[in-house]
Short mmCIF file of C-alpha atoms in Angstrom, two decimals:
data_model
loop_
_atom_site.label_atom_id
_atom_site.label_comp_id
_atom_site.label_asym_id
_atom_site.label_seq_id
_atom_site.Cartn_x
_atom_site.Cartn_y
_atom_site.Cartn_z
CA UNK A 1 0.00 0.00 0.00
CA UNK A 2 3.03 2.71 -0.08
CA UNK A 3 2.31 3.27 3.69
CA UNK A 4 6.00 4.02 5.09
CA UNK A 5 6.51 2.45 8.62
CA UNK A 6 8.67 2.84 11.38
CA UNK A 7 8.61 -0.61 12.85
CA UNK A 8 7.74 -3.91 11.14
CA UNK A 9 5.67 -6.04 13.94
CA UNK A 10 3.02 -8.56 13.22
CA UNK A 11 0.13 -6.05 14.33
CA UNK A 12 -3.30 -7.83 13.58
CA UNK A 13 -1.94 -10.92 13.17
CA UNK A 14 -2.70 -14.01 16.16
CA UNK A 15 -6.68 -12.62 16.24
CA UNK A 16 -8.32 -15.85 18.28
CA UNK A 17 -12.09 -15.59 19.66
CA UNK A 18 -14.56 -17.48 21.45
CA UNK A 19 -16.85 -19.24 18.32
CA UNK A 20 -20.64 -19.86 19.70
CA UNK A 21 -23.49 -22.21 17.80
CA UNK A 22 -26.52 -21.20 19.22
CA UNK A 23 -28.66 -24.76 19.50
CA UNK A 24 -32.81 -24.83 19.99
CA UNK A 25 -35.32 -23.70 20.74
CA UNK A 26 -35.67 -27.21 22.91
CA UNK A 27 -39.76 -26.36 23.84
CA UNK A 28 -41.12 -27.27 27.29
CA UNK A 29 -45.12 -28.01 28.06
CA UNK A 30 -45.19 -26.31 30.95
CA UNK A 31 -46.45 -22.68 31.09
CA UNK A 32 -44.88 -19.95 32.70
CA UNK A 33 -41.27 -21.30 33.48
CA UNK A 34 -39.49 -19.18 31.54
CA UNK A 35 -39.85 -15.16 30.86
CA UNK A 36 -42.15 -14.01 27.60
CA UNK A 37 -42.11 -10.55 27.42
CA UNK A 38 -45.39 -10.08 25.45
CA UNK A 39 -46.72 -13.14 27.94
CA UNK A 40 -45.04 -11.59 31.26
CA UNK A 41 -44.01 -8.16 30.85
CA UNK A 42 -46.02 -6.06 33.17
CA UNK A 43 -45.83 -3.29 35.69
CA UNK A 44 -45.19 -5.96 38.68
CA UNK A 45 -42.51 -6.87 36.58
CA UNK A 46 -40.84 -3.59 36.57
CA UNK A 47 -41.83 -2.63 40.27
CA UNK A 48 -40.48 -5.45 41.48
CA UNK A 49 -37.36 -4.76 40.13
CA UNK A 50 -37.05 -1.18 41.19
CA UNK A 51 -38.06 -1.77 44.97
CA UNK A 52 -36.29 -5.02 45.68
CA UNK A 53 -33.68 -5.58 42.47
CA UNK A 54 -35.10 -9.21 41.95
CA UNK A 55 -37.47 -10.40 38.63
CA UNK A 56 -36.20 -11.56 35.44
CA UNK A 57 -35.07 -8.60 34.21
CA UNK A 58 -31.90 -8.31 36.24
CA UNK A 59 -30.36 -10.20 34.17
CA UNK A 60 -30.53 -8.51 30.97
CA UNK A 61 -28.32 -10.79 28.67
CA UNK A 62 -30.84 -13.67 30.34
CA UNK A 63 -27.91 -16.46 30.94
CA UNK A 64 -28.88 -18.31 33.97
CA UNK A 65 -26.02 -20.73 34.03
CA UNK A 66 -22.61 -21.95 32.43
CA UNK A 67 -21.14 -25.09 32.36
CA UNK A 68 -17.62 -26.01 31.45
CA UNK A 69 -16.77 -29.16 29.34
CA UNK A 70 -13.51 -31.04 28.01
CA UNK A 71 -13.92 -32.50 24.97
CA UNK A 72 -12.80 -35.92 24.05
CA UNK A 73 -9.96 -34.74 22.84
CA UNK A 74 -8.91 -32.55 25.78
CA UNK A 75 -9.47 -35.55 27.35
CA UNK A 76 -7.00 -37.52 25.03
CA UNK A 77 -4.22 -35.12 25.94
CA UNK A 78 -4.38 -35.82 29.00
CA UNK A 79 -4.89 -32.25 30.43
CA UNK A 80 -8.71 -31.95 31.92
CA UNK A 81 -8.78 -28.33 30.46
CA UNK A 82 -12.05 -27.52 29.66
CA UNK A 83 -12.45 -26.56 25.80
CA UNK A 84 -16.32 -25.90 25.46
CA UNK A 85 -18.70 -23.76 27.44
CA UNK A 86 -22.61 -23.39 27.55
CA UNK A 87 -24.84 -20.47 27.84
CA UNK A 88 -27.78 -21.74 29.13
CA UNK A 89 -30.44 -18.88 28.11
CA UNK A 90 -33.99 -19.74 29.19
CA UNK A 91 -36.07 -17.34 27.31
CA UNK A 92 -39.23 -18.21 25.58
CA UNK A 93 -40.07 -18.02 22.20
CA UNK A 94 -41.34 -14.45 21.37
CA UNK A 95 -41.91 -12.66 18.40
CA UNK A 96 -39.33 -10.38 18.87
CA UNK A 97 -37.10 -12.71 19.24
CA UNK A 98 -35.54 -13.32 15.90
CA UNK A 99 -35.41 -9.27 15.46
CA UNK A 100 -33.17 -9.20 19.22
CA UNK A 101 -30.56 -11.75 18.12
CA UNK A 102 -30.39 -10.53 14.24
CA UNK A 103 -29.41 -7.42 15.80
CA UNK A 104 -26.83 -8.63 17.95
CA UNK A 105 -25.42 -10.95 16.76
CA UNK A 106 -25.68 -9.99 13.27
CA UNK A 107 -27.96 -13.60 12.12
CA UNK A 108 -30.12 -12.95 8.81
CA UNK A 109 -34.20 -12.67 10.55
CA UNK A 110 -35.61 -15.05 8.12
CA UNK A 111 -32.92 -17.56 9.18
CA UNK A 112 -34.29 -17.33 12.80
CA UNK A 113 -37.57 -16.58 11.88
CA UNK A 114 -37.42 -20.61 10.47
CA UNK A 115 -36.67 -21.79 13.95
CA UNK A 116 -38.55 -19.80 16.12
CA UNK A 117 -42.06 -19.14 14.33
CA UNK A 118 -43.34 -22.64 14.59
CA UNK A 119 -43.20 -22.35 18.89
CA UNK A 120 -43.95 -18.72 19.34
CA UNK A 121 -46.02 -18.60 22.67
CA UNK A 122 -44.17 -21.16 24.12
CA UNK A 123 -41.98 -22.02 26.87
CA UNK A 124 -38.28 -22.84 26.33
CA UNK A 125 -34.71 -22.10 26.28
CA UNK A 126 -31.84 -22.10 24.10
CA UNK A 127 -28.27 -23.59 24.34
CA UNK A 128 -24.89 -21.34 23.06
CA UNK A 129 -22.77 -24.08 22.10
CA UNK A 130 -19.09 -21.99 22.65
CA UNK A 131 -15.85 -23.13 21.58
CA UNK A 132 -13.17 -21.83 23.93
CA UNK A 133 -9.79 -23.43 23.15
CA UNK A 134 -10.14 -22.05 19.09
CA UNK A 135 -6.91 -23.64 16.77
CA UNK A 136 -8.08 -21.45 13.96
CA UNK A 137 -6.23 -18.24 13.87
CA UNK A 138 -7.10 -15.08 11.97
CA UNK A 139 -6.08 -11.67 11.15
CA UNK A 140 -6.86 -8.03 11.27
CA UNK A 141 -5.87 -5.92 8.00
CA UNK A 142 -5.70 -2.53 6.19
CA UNK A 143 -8.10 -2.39 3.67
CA UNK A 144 -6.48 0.77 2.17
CA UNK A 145 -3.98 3.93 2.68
CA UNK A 146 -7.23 5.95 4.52
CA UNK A 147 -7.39 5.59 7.70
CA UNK A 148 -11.38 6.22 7.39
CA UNK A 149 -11.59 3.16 5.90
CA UNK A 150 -12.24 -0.02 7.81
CA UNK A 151 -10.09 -2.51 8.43
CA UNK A 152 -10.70 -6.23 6.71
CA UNK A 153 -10.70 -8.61 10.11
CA UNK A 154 -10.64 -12.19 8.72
CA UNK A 155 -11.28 -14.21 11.77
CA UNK A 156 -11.07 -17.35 9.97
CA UNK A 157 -13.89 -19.55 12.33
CA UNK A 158 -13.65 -23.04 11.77
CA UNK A 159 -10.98 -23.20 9.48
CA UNK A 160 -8.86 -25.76 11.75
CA UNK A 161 -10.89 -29.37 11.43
CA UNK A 162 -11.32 -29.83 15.47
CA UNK A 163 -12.75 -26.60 16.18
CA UNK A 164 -16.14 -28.33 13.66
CA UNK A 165 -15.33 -31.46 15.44
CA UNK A 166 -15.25 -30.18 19.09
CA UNK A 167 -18.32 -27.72 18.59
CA UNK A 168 -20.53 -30.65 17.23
CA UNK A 169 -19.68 -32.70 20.16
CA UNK A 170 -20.56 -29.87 22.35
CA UNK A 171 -23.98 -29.68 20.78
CA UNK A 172 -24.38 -33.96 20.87
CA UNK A 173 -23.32 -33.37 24.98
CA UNK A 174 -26.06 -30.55 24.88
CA UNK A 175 -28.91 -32.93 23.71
CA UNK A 176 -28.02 -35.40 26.00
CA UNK A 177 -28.04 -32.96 29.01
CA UNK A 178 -31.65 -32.06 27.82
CA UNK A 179 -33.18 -35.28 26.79
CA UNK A 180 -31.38 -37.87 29.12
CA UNK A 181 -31.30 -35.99 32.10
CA UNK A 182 -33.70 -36.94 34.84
CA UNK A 183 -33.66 -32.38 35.72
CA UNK A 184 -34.78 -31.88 32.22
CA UNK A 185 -37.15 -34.79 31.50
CA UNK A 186 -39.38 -33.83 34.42
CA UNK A 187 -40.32 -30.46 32.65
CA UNK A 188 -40.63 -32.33 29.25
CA UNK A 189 -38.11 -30.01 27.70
CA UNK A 190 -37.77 -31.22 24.43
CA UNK A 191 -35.93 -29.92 20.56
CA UNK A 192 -37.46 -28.85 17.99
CA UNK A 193 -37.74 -31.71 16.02
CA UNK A 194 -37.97 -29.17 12.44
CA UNK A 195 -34.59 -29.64 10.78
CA UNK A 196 -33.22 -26.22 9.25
CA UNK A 197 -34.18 -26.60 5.35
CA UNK A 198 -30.96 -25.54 4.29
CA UNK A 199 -29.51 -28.14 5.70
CA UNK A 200 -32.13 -30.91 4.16
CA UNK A 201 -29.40 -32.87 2.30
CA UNK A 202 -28.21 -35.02 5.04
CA UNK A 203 -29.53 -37.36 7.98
CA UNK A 204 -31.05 -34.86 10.73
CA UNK A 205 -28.87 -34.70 13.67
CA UNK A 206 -26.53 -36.97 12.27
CA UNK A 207 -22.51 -35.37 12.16
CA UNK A 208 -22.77 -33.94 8.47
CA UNK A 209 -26.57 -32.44 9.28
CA UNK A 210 -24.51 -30.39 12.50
CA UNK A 211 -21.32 -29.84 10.61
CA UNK A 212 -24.07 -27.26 7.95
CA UNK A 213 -25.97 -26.25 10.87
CA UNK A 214 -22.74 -24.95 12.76
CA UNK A 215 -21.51 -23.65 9.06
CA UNK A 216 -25.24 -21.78 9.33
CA UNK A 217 -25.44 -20.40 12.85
CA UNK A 218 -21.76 -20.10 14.01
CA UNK A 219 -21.18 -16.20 15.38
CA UNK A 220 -18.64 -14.51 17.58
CA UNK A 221 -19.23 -14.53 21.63
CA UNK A 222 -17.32 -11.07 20.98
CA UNK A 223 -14.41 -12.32 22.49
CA UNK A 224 -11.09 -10.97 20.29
CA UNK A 225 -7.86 -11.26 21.44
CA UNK A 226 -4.50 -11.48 20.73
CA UNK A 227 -3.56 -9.47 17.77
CA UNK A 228 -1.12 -7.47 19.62
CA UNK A 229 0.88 -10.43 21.40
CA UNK A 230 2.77 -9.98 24.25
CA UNK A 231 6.35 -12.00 24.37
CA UNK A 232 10.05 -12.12 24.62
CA UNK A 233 12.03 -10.40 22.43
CA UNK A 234 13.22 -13.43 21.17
CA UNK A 235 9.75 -14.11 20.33
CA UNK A 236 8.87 -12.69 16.13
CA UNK A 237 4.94 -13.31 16.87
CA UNK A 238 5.47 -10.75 20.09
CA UNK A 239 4.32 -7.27 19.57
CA UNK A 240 4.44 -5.92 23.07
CA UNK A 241 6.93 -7.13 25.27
CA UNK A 242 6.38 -8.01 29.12
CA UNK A 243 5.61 -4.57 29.92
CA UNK A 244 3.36 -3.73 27.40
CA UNK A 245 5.69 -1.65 25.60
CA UNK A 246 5.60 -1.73 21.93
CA UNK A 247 8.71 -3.02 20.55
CA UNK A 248 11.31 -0.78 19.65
CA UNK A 249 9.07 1.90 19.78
CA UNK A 250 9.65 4.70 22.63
CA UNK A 251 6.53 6.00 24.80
CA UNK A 252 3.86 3.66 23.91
CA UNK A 253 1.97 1.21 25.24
CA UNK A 254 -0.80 -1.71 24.25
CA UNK A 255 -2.76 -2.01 27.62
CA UNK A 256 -6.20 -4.31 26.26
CA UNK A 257 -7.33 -8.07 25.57
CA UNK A 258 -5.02 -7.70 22.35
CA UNK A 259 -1.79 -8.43 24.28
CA UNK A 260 -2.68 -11.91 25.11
CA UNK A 261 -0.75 -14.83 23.62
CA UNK A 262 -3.69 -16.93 23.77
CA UNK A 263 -7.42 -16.74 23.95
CA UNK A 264 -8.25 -17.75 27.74
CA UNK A 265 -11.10 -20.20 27.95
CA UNK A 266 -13.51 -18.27 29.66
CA UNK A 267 -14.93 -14.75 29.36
CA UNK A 268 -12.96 -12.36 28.49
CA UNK A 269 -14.00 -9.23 30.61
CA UNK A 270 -12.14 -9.62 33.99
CA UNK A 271 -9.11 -10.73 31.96
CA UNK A 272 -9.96 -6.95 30.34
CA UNK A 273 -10.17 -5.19 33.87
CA UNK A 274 -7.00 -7.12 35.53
CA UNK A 275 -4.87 -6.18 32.09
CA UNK A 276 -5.74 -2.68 32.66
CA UNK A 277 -5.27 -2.77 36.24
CA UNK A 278 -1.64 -4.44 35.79
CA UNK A 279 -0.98 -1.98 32.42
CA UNK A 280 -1.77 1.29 34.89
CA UNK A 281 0.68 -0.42 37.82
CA UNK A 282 3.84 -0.73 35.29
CA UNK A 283 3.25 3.25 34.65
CA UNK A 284 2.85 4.65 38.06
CA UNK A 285 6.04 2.08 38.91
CA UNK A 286 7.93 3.61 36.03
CA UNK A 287 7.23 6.95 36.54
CA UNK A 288 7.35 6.61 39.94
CA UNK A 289 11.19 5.71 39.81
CA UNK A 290 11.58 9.14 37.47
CA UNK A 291 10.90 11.15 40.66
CA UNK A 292 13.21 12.66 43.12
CA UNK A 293 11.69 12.49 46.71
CA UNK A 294 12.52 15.74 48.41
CA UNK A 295 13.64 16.18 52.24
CA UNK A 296 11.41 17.92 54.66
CA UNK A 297 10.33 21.11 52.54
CA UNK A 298 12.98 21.58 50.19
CA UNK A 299 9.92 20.95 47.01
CA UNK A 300 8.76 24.59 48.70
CA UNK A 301 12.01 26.28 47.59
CA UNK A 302 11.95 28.78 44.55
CA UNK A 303 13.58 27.54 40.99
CA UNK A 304 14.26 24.06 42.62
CA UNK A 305 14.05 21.70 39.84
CA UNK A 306 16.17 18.32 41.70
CA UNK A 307 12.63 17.21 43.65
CA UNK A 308 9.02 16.66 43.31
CA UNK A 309 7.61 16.38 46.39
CA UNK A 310 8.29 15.46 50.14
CA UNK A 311 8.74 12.49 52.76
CA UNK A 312 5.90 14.22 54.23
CA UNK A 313 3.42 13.90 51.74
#
């Protein structure tokens, strides 16, 4: 692109996220276990919520519960480090439904709509699927010479064979969960038993009928990391070293979720917090150490320049 640079580091390169397929709606017979807006929504609702800070809208993403999972092939390497993670989400199906999660997570509504219309009015809950330990790597590039112009991020889901394999046996443990367990059978929670038409070609529920469903409703838990790495020096991947600082580059700093090496297998917002915590520690340390600590009251003395401030202080 012409662009002159200063340094050459692998900026944008080493993007990893969280992957999530979103699995349901599993339908139970029961009325009124699980929140319908157009069903439930009502000025109790909102009361309740002011006065005491209970109801189901305090939790406004609507995950109830996670569970973590190894995979059999965690399992086969002999290190019980969990590589999936479900959302359980146990909204009903509503109307408004398909219109919430098309804008959020960026699904086409008619895609949804095929799921959801058959069981709106009913009770239920769906299952985020989440793959946590990704192999497939992507990128973050420059589209062009403006900087107006936005960047091409390539985040290249799926593109490493066990990330497919390990999602669709997180969806197989999912069914099981629902339709084995003794928890789940007693409120008749069942899945839709409508295959997605797009996916008509092969066996429903067998491995090729999840491999196109995953293909279909696949989408980021909007957890990107990495594309600033943090290593040695010795280290050509590294863009930051240990101290954040950006290699051979004077008075700057990468103090996010980009500096991670690796994508951590759980959410990715504490990780966020204690990076900036940390990040703010180096720079008080460092700047700390640039100060002169006067005696008594000398910091009071006119044109003194040799100290900042005093013992006292």
């Amino acid at each position: 692109m012409k662009i002159r640079s200063k340094v050459d580091l692998p900026v944008g390169q080493n993007l990893q996220d969280h992957t999530s397929a979103i699995i349901g709606p599993f339908i139970m017979d029961t009325p009124g276990l699980t929140f319908i807006p157009e069903r439930d929504m009502d000025f109790s609702v909102i009361k309740n919520y002011i006065t005491h800070g209970t109801g189901p809208i305090t939790d406004p993403a609507s995950v109830t519960a996670l569970a973590k999972i190894s995979s059999s092939k965690a399992l086969a390497s002999r290190i019980d480090w969990p590589d999936v993670q479900l959302y359980f989400v146990p909204c009903g199906v509503y109307k408004e439904l398909s219109n919430i999660l098309t804008t959020t997570q960026g699904y086409r509504k008619k895609v949804l709509d095929e799921l959801f219309q058959p069981y709106f009015g009913k009770d239920g809950f769906l299952i985020l699927v989440t793959l946590t330990r990704p192999k497939s790597v992507g990128e973050v590039l420059l589209k062009d010479k403006n900087y107006a112009s936005p960047p091409i991020i390539d985040p290249h889901y799926l593109e490493h064979p066990d990330d497919l394999e390990i999602l669709i046996e997180g969806i197989k443990i999912s069914m099981n969960l629902v339709e084995k367990s003794k928890s789940y059978q007693r409120l008749n929670a069942t899945y839709c038993s409508k295959p997605y038409s797009q996916c008509l070609m092969h066996p429903f529920r067998s491995n090729a009928y999840w491999e196109c469903y995953v293909r279909h409703f696949t989408i980021s838990a909007y957890h990107p990391v990495g594309t600033a790495k943090m290593g040695y020096s010795s280290d050509p991947t590294a863009v930051v070293d240990t101290k954040l600082r950006v290699r051979r580059t004077r008075g700057l700093r990468v103090i996010d979720n980009s500096i991670m090496p690796v994508v951590i297998n759980a959410n990715t917002n504490a990780p966020a917090v204690m990076i900036g915590e940390k990040g703010s520690d180096i720079i008080r340390t460092y700047w700390a150490k640039q100060l002169l600590v006067c005696d008594k009251y000398e910091y009071l003395l006119p044109n003194q320049k040799k100290c900042y401030y005093s013992k006292l202080v």
